[in-house]
Amino acid sequence: MSEAKRVESRPYHHGDLRRALVDAARRLLEAEGPSALSLRAVAREAGVSPAAPYHHFKDKAELLDAVAHEGWEILGAQMSEAKSGATGPDQLTALGIAYVCFARDNPALYRVMYDAARDKEDLPGDMQDNKESAYCMVRDTMIENGADPSQDGHLELASVAAWCGAHGLAEMAGFRQFDHLKEELGGERPFLEAVLNHMGLFPKAHDGC
Amino acid sequence: MSEAKRVESRPYHHGDLRRALVDAARRLLEAEGPSALSLRAVAREAGVSPAAPYHHFKDKAELLDAVAHEGWEILGAQMSEAKSGATGPDQLTALGIAYVCFARDNPALYRVMYDAARDKEDLPGDMQDNKESAYCMVRDTMIENGADPSQDGHLELASVAAWCGAHGLAEMAGFRQFDHLKEELGGERPFLEAVLNHMGLFPKAHDGC
DNA sequence: ATCCTATCTGAGCATCGTTCAAATAAGAAA
DNA sequence: TTTCTTATTTGAACGATGCTCAGATAGGAT
C-alpha cells in the first residue's frame, strides 16, 4: 500500500534501507498481524526486491530480532515513564500496569518480542542489558522500595514471579472469555489492575497508562 | 522415519487416517519442534499423499486444533490426578505444579495449544467445557476450599490470576537465564514451587509431579 | 456383478525463505 | 573528469509450503 519515505539523506541506493525495512515490518505487523509478516512482504512494502533485505539481515529471524529490539526499547521507555510518574511502592504497580498495557496496545509486536526468544531458549538481551531495560527496572525498583539485595535469591525470585504474572496476564488479557469480567469491573484498566493486585506482586494501582 | 501402524480395523483405504495424522503430528512435534510441523511433513510421516489430510481436516489449523484438543485432554487428566493426590488447600498447589510440569515436559505441545487460541482470540473450548477441563478444575477446587461462589467476581478473579501466574511461569521456566536460580534453589521442581508460592495464589507445595 | 460414495493420488498454483550471478550506483583514486 | 572499486540492488532460480481439483481407487450396499 504505502510507499517508503524517501526524504532523508540517501547515502546509497535506497538511503538507509535497513531502517526502512524495520519500519515496513512494523507497519505490516500492526496492520496485518504477525502471520502476514513475510520477508517478501516486508521488501514489497519497502518498495524493494525480495533479495535486497539479505544485504542488511542474514535471516528473516535477524530482521525480526531488529523489530523485537525496538519493541523492547519502546517498552522500556514506557515503563520508565510510568515509574517516574509514581512514588514508593506504587512504582511497582505502575511498572506492572505499563507492561501489560504495552502488550495490550501492541499485541503483534509483543508476540514477536517473545517468539524470537522462545526459539533460542534465551531471554532477549534487550530485556536485561542496561538499567533502562524492562527486567532490570523491576528489579531495581524492588530494591529501592525495601527489598534486600544481599538476600539475592529472594529478590530475584520476586522479580521472576512479578515478571511471570505480568506476562501471563498480558497474554491472557486479549481473550474474549474475560470480556464479561472486564465489564463487571468497569473496563479493561480496572480488570488489569484487579488481577495484578490479586497476584500480590504489585501492591496497589493508581497511575495512568 | 517411522511408519504409521496398520494393525487395527481398516474400514477404508487407510484405516483411521484422521487418527494416524494426529499421531504423526504429535510424533513430529515432539521430535522436531513446532516449526517442523508442516502439513506435508505430517502426511509424509503418516505415509500418505500431501492432499490426503484435506479429507479429514479442512485446514492445517484444524489439524492443529485436533492436536491441541488432545493436549488439553492430557493436561486435564494430569491435573485431575494431581488433585486427587492431595487434600485441602494443597490441592490448589498440586494443580498449579501439575500445570507447569505439563508445560515443561511438553513444550511444543503446550505452544500449539495456545497458538491456535491466540489466533482466534478465544480460549480453547477444551479448557473450560467440562468438569474435567483444566480451568474448571481450578475454579471448582477454589470453591471446595472455601471460596464463595456467590461472590462470583472475586472467585473468577482468583481463578484468572492463578491461571495467568501459572501460564506466565510455564512460558518463562524454559529460559536459560533462570538456570542459576534453579540450581540455587535445589532443582527445577523447587524453583517452580518457589515462584508459585511467591505469587500467593497456590498456598503450599508438597506433592509429586 | 453394479453402482455409489468416501477416500486417496498426482499434478498444479501461488507464496514463501534463500542463494547467486549479474547489473547498478556511490565514493575514492587517477 | 574519467576510471576503478566496492557496497548495494536486482532477477532468476531452487526447494518447500498450504491448498485446490480432476481423476483414480476401493469399500459397502444394492
Short mmCIF file of C-alpha atoms (C1' of nucleotides) in Angstrom, two decimals:
data_model
loop_
_atom_site.label_atom_id
_atom_site.label_comp_id
_atom_site.label_asym_id
_atom_site.label_seq_id
_atom_site.Cartn_x
_atom_site.Cartn_y
_atom_site.Cartn_z
CA MET A 1 0.00 0.00 0.00
CA SER A 2 2.13 2.85 1.29
CA GLU A 3 5.49 3.75 -0.19
CA ALA A 4 8.71 4.03 1.76
CA LYS A 5 9.55 7.60 2.56
CA ARG A 6 12.46 8.96 0.57
CA VAL A 7 13.11 12.26 2.24
CA GLU A 8 16.25 11.83 4.35
CA SER A 9 19.84 11.63 3.16
CA ARG A 10 20.32 8.84 0.67
CA PRO A 11 23.95 7.75 1.12
CA TYR A 12 23.46 4.73 -1.10
CA HIS A 13 20.84 3.47 -3.47
CA HIS A 14 17.99 3.47 -1.09
CA GLY A 15 19.08 5.64 1.75
CA ASP A 16 19.03 3.65 4.93
CA LEU A 17 17.31 0.50 3.70
CA ARG A 18 17.86 -1.31 6.97
CA ARG A 19 15.84 1.38 8.72
CA ALA A 20 13.19 1.34 6.01
CA LEU A 21 12.83 -2.43 6.31
CA VAL A 22 12.34 -2.40 10.05
CA ASP A 23 9.79 0.39 9.68
CA ALA A 24 7.99 -1.52 6.93
CA ALA A 25 7.95 -4.63 9.09
CA ARG A 26 6.43 -2.76 11.99
CA ARG A 27 3.85 -1.18 9.70
CA LEU A 28 2.86 -4.61 8.36
CA LEU A 29 2.87 -6.11 11.80
CA GLU A 30 0.43 -3.55 13.11
CA ALA A 31 -1.78 -3.62 10.04
CA GLU A 32 -1.94 -7.31 9.18
CA GLY A 33 -0.75 -9.21 12.22
CA PRO A 34 2.27 -11.45 12.73
CA SER A 35 1.19 -14.12 10.24
CA ALA A 36 1.38 -11.63 7.36
CA LEU A 37 4.95 -10.70 8.17
CA SER A 38 6.86 -12.44 5.40
CA LEU A 39 10.27 -11.25 4.29
CA ARG A 40 8.91 -10.78 0.80
CA ALA A 41 6.01 -8.72 2.04
CA VAL A 42 8.35 -6.50 4.01
CA ALA A 43 10.52 -5.98 0.94
CA ARG A 44 7.41 -5.24 -1.09
CA GLU A 45 6.22 -2.73 1.49
CA ALA A 46 9.63 -1.07 1.42
CA GLY A 47 9.49 -0.94 -2.38
CA VAL A 48 12.45 -3.22 -2.92
CA SER A 49 13.22 -6.63 -4.39
CA PRO A 50 12.82 -9.82 -2.33
CA ALA A 51 16.58 -10.35 -2.23
CA ALA A 52 17.51 -6.87 -1.05
CA PRO A 53 16.97 -7.46 2.69
CA TYR A 54 19.68 -10.12 2.70
CA HIS A 55 22.36 -7.46 2.47
CA HIS A 56 21.19 -5.99 5.77
CA PHE A 57 19.96 -9.06 7.63
CA LYS A 58 21.38 -12.53 7.32
CA ASP A 59 17.98 -14.04 8.02
CA LYS A 60 14.33 -13.40 8.38
CA ALA A 61 14.96 -14.12 12.05
CA GLU A 62 17.53 -11.35 12.19
CA LEU A 63 15.02 -8.88 10.79
CA LEU A 64 12.53 -9.96 13.43
CA ASP A 65 15.25 -9.57 16.04
CA ALA A 66 15.67 -5.97 14.97
CA VAL A 67 11.92 -5.41 15.21
CA ALA A 68 11.84 -7.06 18.63
CA HIS A 69 14.77 -4.90 19.73
CA GLU A 70 12.76 -1.78 19.01
CA GLY A 71 9.86 -3.29 20.88
CA TRP A 72 11.96 -3.73 23.99
CA GLU A 73 13.21 -0.18 23.70
CA ILE A 74 9.69 1.19 23.48
CA LEU A 75 8.55 -0.98 26.36
CA GLY A 76 11.49 0.17 28.46
CA ALA A 77 10.72 3.79 27.72
CA GLN A 78 7.04 3.41 28.60
CA MET A 79 7.88 1.61 31.82
CA SER A 80 10.46 4.23 32.70
CA GLU A 81 7.91 6.97 32.16
CA ALA A 82 5.31 5.11 34.22
CA LYS A 83 7.78 4.66 37.04
CA SER A 84 8.70 8.31 37.17
CA GLY A 85 5.02 9.17 37.42
CA ALA A 86 4.67 7.35 40.74
CA THR A 87 6.44 7.18 44.08
CA GLY A 88 7.17 4.49 46.64
CA PRO A 89 5.67 1.03 46.23
CA ASP A 90 3.21 2.47 43.72
CA GLN A 91 6.10 2.49 41.30
CA LEU A 92 5.96 -1.28 41.12
CA THR A 93 2.30 -1.22 40.25
CA ALA A 94 2.96 1.44 37.66
CA LEU A 95 5.58 -0.80 36.06
CA GLY A 96 3.21 -3.76 36.01
CA ILE A 97 0.38 -1.78 34.51
CA ALA A 98 2.67 -0.21 31.92
CA TYR A 99 3.94 -3.63 30.93
CA VAL A 100 0.51 -5.13 30.44
CA CYS A 101 -0.81 -2.05 28.67
CA PHE A 102 2.08 -2.18 26.23
CA ALA A 103 1.22 -5.77 25.42
CA ARG A 104 -2.44 -4.86 25.04
CA ASP A 105 -1.71 -1.95 22.69
CA ASN A 106 0.91 -3.78 20.63
CA PRO A 107 -0.14 -7.43 20.66
CA ALA A 108 1.62 -8.37 17.43
CA LEU A 109 4.84 -6.64 18.40
CA TYR A 110 4.69 -8.25 21.83
CA ARG A 111 4.43 -11.67 20.27
CA VAL A 112 7.40 -11.05 18.02
CA MET A 113 9.43 -9.94 21.02
CA TYR A 114 8.98 -13.28 22.75
CA ASP A 115 8.79 -15.58 19.72
CA ALA A 116 12.36 -14.80 18.78
CA ALA A 117 13.43 -15.52 22.36
CA ARG A 118 11.48 -18.76 22.70
CA ASP A 119 13.18 -20.31 19.71
CA LYS A 120 16.56 -19.57 21.25
CA GLU A 121 15.54 -20.51 24.80
CA ASP A 122 17.23 -17.27 25.73
CA LEU A 123 15.53 -14.22 27.05
CA PRO A 124 16.24 -11.29 24.74
CA GLY A 125 19.30 -9.38 25.82
CA ASP A 126 17.36 -6.17 25.32
CA MET A 127 15.24 -7.17 28.26
CA GLN A 128 18.05 -7.08 30.80
CA ASP A 129 21.12 -5.48 29.28
CA ASN A 130 21.01 -1.94 30.64
CA LYS A 131 19.46 -0.06 33.52
CA GLU A 132 16.65 1.16 31.27
CA SER A 133 15.76 -2.40 30.30
CA ALA A 134 12.42 -3.69 31.41
CA TYR A 135 13.53 -6.51 33.70
CA CYS A 136 16.23 -4.50 35.45
CA MET A 137 13.78 -1.72 36.17
CA VAL A 138 11.52 -4.09 38.05
CA ARG A 139 14.45 -5.47 39.99
CA ASP A 140 15.87 -2.05 40.82
CA THR A 141 12.50 -0.70 41.84
CA MET A 142 12.08 -3.56 44.24
CA ILE A 143 15.45 -2.74 45.81
CA GLU A 144 14.60 0.94 46.04
CA ASN A 145 11.45 0.01 47.88
CA GLY A 146 12.98 -2.06 50.61
CA ALA A 147 13.89 -5.41 49.11
CA ASP A 148 17.22 -6.71 50.36
CA PRO A 149 19.81 -7.02 47.57
CA SER A 150 22.08 -9.13 49.77
CA GLN A 151 19.36 -11.75 50.09
CA ASP A 152 19.81 -12.18 46.38
CA GLY A 153 17.76 -15.30 45.80
CA HIS A 154 14.64 -13.89 47.29
CA LEU A 155 14.91 -10.65 45.36
CA GLU A 156 15.39 -12.43 42.08
CA LEU A 157 12.56 -14.77 42.95
CA ALA A 158 10.28 -11.80 43.49
CA SER A 159 11.32 -10.27 40.17
CA VAL A 160 10.74 -13.51 38.35
CA ALA A 161 7.36 -14.00 39.97
CA ALA A 162 6.31 -10.47 39.07
CA TRP A 163 7.52 -10.95 35.52
CA CYS A 164 5.65 -14.24 35.15
CA GLY A 165 2.47 -12.73 36.50
CA ALA A 166 2.63 -9.74 34.21
CA HIS A 167 3.48 -11.86 31.18
CA GLY A 168 0.72 -14.32 31.90
CA LEU A 169 -1.81 -11.56 32.26
CA ALA A 170 -0.51 -9.85 29.13
CA GLU A 171 -1.11 -12.99 27.11
CA MET A 172 -4.48 -13.78 28.65
CA ALA A 173 -5.98 -10.32 28.65
CA GLY A 174 -6.75 -10.47 24.94
CA PHE A 175 -9.09 -13.44 25.13
CA ARG A 176 -12.77 -12.68 24.75
CA GLN A 177 -13.70 -15.00 27.58
CA PHE A 178 -12.75 -12.26 30.02
CA ASP A 179 -14.91 -9.57 28.44
CA HIS A 180 -17.71 -10.01 30.94
CA LEU A 181 -15.24 -9.79 33.84
CA LYS A 182 -13.86 -6.58 32.37
CA GLU A 183 -17.33 -5.08 32.10
CA GLU A 184 -18.19 -6.20 35.60
CA LEU A 185 -15.11 -4.49 36.95
CA GLY A 186 -15.72 -1.29 35.00
CA GLY A 187 -13.44 -1.59 32.00
CA GLU A 188 -10.18 -3.10 30.90
CA ARG A 189 -7.93 -0.96 33.09
CA PRO A 190 -9.68 -1.93 36.33
CA PHE A 191 -9.61 -5.55 35.21
CA LEU A 192 -5.86 -5.46 34.68
CA GLU A 193 -5.32 -3.71 38.00
CA ALA A 194 -7.55 -6.15 39.82
CA VAL A 195 -5.69 -9.19 38.51
CA LEU A 196 -2.27 -7.67 39.21
CA ASN A 197 -3.40 -6.71 42.70
CA HIS A 198 -4.72 -10.18 43.30
CA MET A 199 -1.33 -11.62 42.50
CA GLY A 200 0.07 -9.62 45.38
CA LEU A 201 3.21 -8.77 43.46
CA PHE A 202 2.26 -5.22 42.67
CA PRO A 203 0.96 -3.58 45.87
CA LYS A 204 -1.55 -1.01 44.62
CA ALA A 205 -2.62 0.75 41.44
CA HIS A 206 -3.35 4.42 40.80
CA ASP A 207 -1.49 5.97 37.89
CA GLY A 208 -2.30 6.41 34.21
CA CYS A 209 -1.38 4.11 31.35
CA MET B 1 11.17 -42.00 9.77
CA SER B 2 8.66 -44.36 11.34
CA GLU B 3 5.70 -45.82 9.51
CA ALA B 4 2.10 -45.48 10.55
CA LYS B 5 0.86 -48.55 12.31
CA ARG B 6 -1.53 -50.64 10.29
CA VAL B 7 -2.82 -53.08 12.81
CA GLU B 8 -6.37 -52.03 13.67
CA SER B 9 -9.52 -52.41 11.59
CA ARG B 10 -9.11 -50.74 8.23
CA PRO B 11 -12.66 -49.63 7.29
CA TYR B 12 -11.40 -47.66 4.31
CA HIS B 13 -8.17 -47.28 2.43
CA HIS B 14 -6.00 -46.33 5.29
CA GLY B 15 -7.89 -47.34 8.35
CA ASP B 16 -8.49 -44.35 10.55
CA LEU B 17 -6.32 -41.84 8.75
CA ARG B 18 -7.54 -39.00 10.91
CA ARG B 19 -6.17 -40.77 13.95
CA ALA B 20 -2.93 -41.62 12.16
CA LEU B 21 -2.46 -37.98 11.16
CA VAL B 22 -2.91 -36.62 14.65
CA ASP B 23 -0.49 -39.25 15.97
CA ALA B 24 2.02 -38.41 13.27
CA ALA B 25 1.69 -34.72 14.07
CA ARG B 26 2.36 -35.33 17.74
CA ARG B 27 5.32 -37.53 16.91
CA LEU B 28 6.81 -34.81 14.71
CA LEU B 29 6.03 -32.15 17.26
CA GLU B 30 7.92 -33.96 19.97
CA ALA B 31 10.82 -34.91 17.74
CA GLU B 32 11.37 -31.78 15.66
CA GLY B 33 9.58 -28.95 17.41
CA PRO B 34 6.66 -26.79 16.29
CA SER B 35 8.44 -25.19 13.35
CA ALA B 36 8.86 -28.56 11.64
CA LEU B 37 5.15 -29.28 11.81
CA SER B 38 4.06 -28.77 8.21
CA LEU B 39 1.00 -30.42 6.78
CA ARG B 40 3.14 -32.08 4.16
CA ALA B 41 5.55 -33.42 6.73
CA VAL B 42 2.67 -34.85 8.72
CA ALA B 43 1.30 -36.53 5.61
CA ARG B 44 4.77 -37.84 4.83
CA GLU B 45 5.15 -39.20 8.36
CA ALA B 46 1.77 -40.89 8.06
CA GLY B 47 2.80 -42.39 4.71
CA VAL B 48 0.19 -40.62 2.67
CA SER B 49 -0.01 -38.02 -0.09
CA PRO B 50 0.09 -34.28 0.74
CA ALA B 51 -3.54 -33.86 -0.29
CA ALA B 52 -4.93 -36.70 1.79
CA PRO B 53 -5.27 -34.78 5.07
CA TYR B 54 -7.75 -32.41 3.45
CA HIS B 55 -10.40 -35.11 3.52
CA HIS B 56 -10.22 -35.18 7.30
CA PHE B 57 -9.32 -31.59 8.18
CA LYS B 58 -10.43 -28.53 6.29
CA ASP B 59 -7.24 -26.75 7.21
CA LYS B 60 -3.82 -27.08 8.68
CA ALA B 61 -5.29 -25.09 11.55
CA GLU B 62 -7.96 -27.72 12.04
CA LEU B 63 -5.31 -30.42 12.32
CA LEU B 64 -3.51 -28.36 14.90
CA ASP B 65 -6.81 -27.89 16.70
CA ALA B 66 -7.13 -31.65 16.95
CA VAL B 67 -3.60 -31.91 18.30
CA ALA B 68 -4.29 -29.13 20.77
CA HIS B 69 -7.51 -30.87 21.82
CA GLU B 70 -5.56 -33.93 22.83
CA GLY B 71 -3.13 -31.71 24.67
CA TRP B 72 -5.93 -30.26 26.77
CA GLU B 73 -7.24 -33.72 27.49
CA ILE B 74 -3.86 -34.91 28.70
CA LEU B 75 -3.36 -31.77 30.75
CA GLY B 76 -6.80 -32.21 32.30
CA ALA B 77 -6.06 -35.81 33.17
CA GLN B 78 -2.72 -34.96 34.75
CA MET B 79 -4.23 -32.13 36.76
CA SER B 80 -7.08 -34.37 37.87
CA GLU B 81 -4.63 -36.98 39.04
CA ALA B 82 -2.53 -34.39 40.85
CA LYS B 83 -5.61 -33.04 42.59
CA SER B 84 -6.73 -36.43 43.81
CA GLY B 85 -3.28 -36.95 45.29
CA ALA B 86 -3.67 -34.03 47.68
CA THR B 87 -6.23 -32.72 50.16
CA GLY B 88 -7.43 -29.32 51.27
CA PRO B 89 -5.70 -26.20 50.02
CA ASP B 90 -2.76 -28.33 48.92
CA GLN B 91 -4.94 -29.38 46.02
CA LEU B 92 -4.58 -25.94 44.52
CA THR B 93 -0.82 -26.14 44.70
CA ALA B 94 -0.94 -29.58 43.18
CA LEU B 95 -2.95 -28.23 40.27
CA GLY B 96 -0.51 -25.39 39.73
CA ILE B 97 2.51 -27.64 39.82
CA ALA B 98 0.88 -30.17 37.52
CA TYR B 99 0.06 -27.42 35.05
CA VAL B 100 3.57 -26.04 34.92
CA CYS B 101 5.14 -29.50 34.81
CA PHE B 102 2.97 -30.41 31.85
CA ALA B 103 4.19 -27.32 30.01
CA ARG B 104 7.79 -28.15 30.93
CA ASP B 105 7.52 -31.75 29.72
CA ASN B 106 5.60 -30.93 26.54
CA PRO B 107 6.79 -27.50 25.48
CA ALA B 108 5.96 -27.91 21.81
CA LEU B 109 2.50 -29.28 22.51
CA TYR B 110 1.88 -26.52 25.03
CA ARG B 111 2.69 -23.89 22.43
CA VAL B 112 0.36 -25.45 19.89
CA MET B 113 -2.42 -25.47 22.48
CA TYR B 114 -2.26 -21.71 22.92
CA ASP B 115 -1.18 -20.69 19.42
CA ALA B 116 -4.43 -21.92 17.96
CA ALA B 117 -6.33 -19.99 20.62
CA ARG B 118 -4.39 -16.76 20.23
CA ASP B 119 -5.20 -16.50 16.56
CA LYS B 120 -8.89 -16.78 17.34
CA GLU B 121 -8.75 -14.54 20.41
CA ASP B 122 -10.79 -17.30 22.00
CA LEU B 123 -9.63 -19.56 24.74
CA PRO B 124 -9.88 -23.16 23.59
CA GLY B 125 -13.21 -24.69 24.49
CA ASP B 126 -11.37 -27.77 25.71
CA MET B 127 -10.02 -25.66 28.51
CA GLN B 128 -13.37 -24.92 30.10
CA ASP B 129 -16.03 -27.09 28.56
CA ASN B 130 -16.40 -29.88 31.06
CA LYS B 131 -15.75 -30.53 34.73
CA GLU B 132 -12.54 -32.33 33.89
CA SER B 133 -11.27 -29.33 31.96
CA ALA B 134 -8.24 -27.56 33.33
CA TYR B 135 -9.75 -24.18 34.05
CA CYS B 136 -12.90 -25.52 35.67
CA MET B 137 -10.86 -27.72 37.95
CA VAL B 138 -9.02 -24.72 39.33
CA ARG B 139 -12.28 -22.86 39.79
CA ASP B 140 -14.03 -25.79 41.45
CA THR B 141 -11.10 -26.52 43.71
CA MET B 142 -11.18 -22.95 44.92
CA ILE B 143 -14.86 -23.31 45.76
CA GLU B 144 -14.28 -26.59 47.54
CA ASN B 145 -11.67 -24.90 49.65
CA GLY B 146 -13.75 -22.05 50.94
CA ALA B 147 -14.11 -19.54 48.13
CA ASP B 148 -17.57 -18.03 47.94
CA PRO B 149 -19.35 -18.90 44.67
CA SER B 150 -21.99 -16.23 45.27
CA GLN B 151 -19.32 -13.56 45.28
CA ASP B 152 -18.78 -14.56 41.70
CA GLY B 153 -16.49 -11.80 40.51
CA HIS B 154 -13.91 -12.38 43.17
CA LEU B 155 -13.82 -16.11 42.58
CA GLU B 156 -13.37 -15.70 38.88
CA LEU B 157 -10.73 -13.07 39.50
CA ALA B 158 -8.84 -15.51 41.67
CA SER B 159 -9.07 -18.19 39.01
CA VAL B 160 -7.88 -15.83 36.31
CA ALA B 161 -5.00 -14.61 38.45
CA ALA B 162 -3.94 -18.18 39.20
CA TRP B 163 -4.16 -19.09 35.54
CA CYS B 164 -2.11 -16.09 34.47
CA GLY B 165 0.55 -16.84 37.04
CA ALA B 166 0.82 -20.47 36.05
CA HIS B 167 0.87 -19.66 32.35
CA GLY B 168 3.47 -16.96 32.78
CA LEU B 169 5.69 -19.27 34.76
CA ALA B 170 5.13 -22.07 32.26
CA GLU B 171 6.39 -19.88 29.44
CA MET B 172 9.29 -18.42 31.38
CA ALA B 173 10.57 -21.56 33.04
CA GLY B 174 12.25 -22.75 29.85
CA PHE B 175 14.63 -19.81 29.52
CA ARG B 176 18.24 -20.46 30.38
CA GLN B 177 18.53 -17.22 32.31
CA PHE B 178 16.85 -18.91 35.24
CA ASP B 179 19.19 -21.87 35.36
CA HIS B 180 21.29 -20.42 38.16
CA LEU B 181 18.19 -19.67 40.19
CA LYS B 182 17.06 -23.26 39.73
CA GLU B 183 20.40 -24.57 40.92
CA GLU B 184 20.41 -22.20 43.84
CA LEU B 185 17.01 -23.45 44.90
CA GLY B 186 17.94 -27.09 44.51
CA GLY B 187 16.49 -28.06 41.13
CA GLU B 188 13.70 -27.21 38.77
CA ARG B 189 10.88 -28.51 40.94
CA PRO B 190 11.78 -26.32 43.92
CA PHE B 191 12.18 -23.38 41.59
CA LEU B 192 8.69 -23.83 40.19
CA GLU B 193 7.24 -24.26 43.65
CA ALA B 194 9.05 -21.21 44.95
CA VAL B 195 7.74 -18.99 42.20
CA LEU B 196 4.19 -20.29 42.53
CA ASN B 197 4.35 -19.84 46.28
CA HIS B 198 5.64 -16.34 45.87
CA MET B 199 2.64 -15.46 43.77
CA GLY B 200 0.46 -16.34 46.72
CA LEU B 201 -2.14 -17.97 44.53
CA PHE B 202 -1.20 -21.52 45.38
CA PRO B 203 -0.84 -21.78 49.19
CA LYS B 204 1.76 -24.51 49.66
CA ALA B 205 3.52 -27.24 47.72
CA HIS B 206 4.20 -30.85 48.69
CA ASP B 207 3.09 -33.46 46.18
CA GLY B 208 4.76 -35.15 43.22
CA CYS B 209 4.78 -34.15 39.59
"C1'" DA C 1 -21.82 -58.03 -10.81
"C1'" DT C 2 -23.12 -52.94 -10.45
"C1'" DC C 3 -23.35 -48.73 -8.57
"C1'" DC C 4 -22.43 -45.23 -5.12
"C1'" DT C 5 -19.71 -42.72 -2.31
"C1'" DA C 6 -15.96 -42.00 0.73
"C1'" DT C 7 -11.14 -41.93 0.28
"C1'" DC C 8 -6.77 -41.13 -1.78
"C1'" DT C 9 -3.41 -39.60 -5.51
"C1'" DG C 10 -0.95 -36.53 -8.85
"C1'" DA C 11 -0.42 -32.50 -10.89
"C1'" DG C 12 -0.62 -27.78 -10.40
"C1'" DC C 13 -0.89 -22.84 -8.38
"C1'" DA C 14 0.67 -19.08 -5.54
"C1'" DT C 15 3.64 -17.96 -1.92
"C1'" DC C 16 7.50 -18.38 0.99
"C1'" DG C 17 12.77 -18.28 2.51
"C1'" DT C 18 17.08 -18.32 0.48
"C1'" DT C 19 21.01 -18.19 -2.91
"C1'" DC C 20 23.70 -16.38 -6.69
"C1'" DA C 21 25.37 -14.31 -10.81
"C1'" DA C 22 24.88 -10.16 -12.97
"C1'" DA C 23 23.57 -5.10 -13.08
"C1'" DT C 24 23.90 -0.63 -10.85
"C1'" DA C 25 25.31 3.29 -8.44
"C1'" DA C 26 28.09 5.73 -4.92
"C1'" DG C 27 32.59 7.24 -3.41
"C1'" DA C 28 37.66 7.10 -3.99
"C1'" DA C 29 41.63 7.39 -6.98
"C1'" DA C 30 43.68 8.88 -11.15
"C1'" DT D 1 36.84 14.45 -15.43
"C1'" DT D 2 37.46 9.61 -16.09
"C1'" DT D 3 38.40 5.23 -14.09
"C1'" DC D 4 38.29 1.89 -10.54
"C1'" DT D 5 36.43 -0.32 -6.55
"C1'" DT D 6 33.09 -1.75 -3.67
"C1'" DA D 7 28.59 -1.66 -1.48
"C1'" DT D 8 24.01 -2.21 -2.84
"C1'" DT D 9 20.21 -3.94 -5.51
"C1'" DT D 10 18.02 -6.85 -8.91
"C1'" DG D 11 16.16 -11.00 -11.49
"C1'" DA D 12 16.00 -15.58 -11.97
"C1'" DA D 13 16.04 -19.76 -9.85
"C1'" DC D 14 15.52 -23.78 -6.24
"C1'" DG D 15 13.13 -26.31 -2.90
"C1'" DA D 16 9.36 -26.30 0.31
"C1'" DT D 17 4.88 -24.95 1.88
"C1'" DG D 18 -0.58 -24.55 2.07
"C1'" DC D 19 -4.20 -25.52 -0.70
"C1'" DT D 20 -7.36 -26.94 -4.87
"C1'" DC D 21 -9.18 -30.08 -8.15
"C1'" DA D 22 -9.94 -33.52 -11.57
"C1'" DG D 23 -9.43 -38.15 -11.75
"C1'" DA D 24 -8.22 -42.86 -9.91
"C1'" DT D 25 -9.37 -46.35 -6.35
"C1'" DA D 26 -11.57 -49.16 -3.22
"C1'" DG D 27 -15.36 -50.22 0.49
"C1'" DG D 28 -20.11 -51.26 1.18
"C1'" DA D 29 -24.75 -51.52 -0.36
"C1'" DT D 30 -27.98 -52.95 -3.99
#
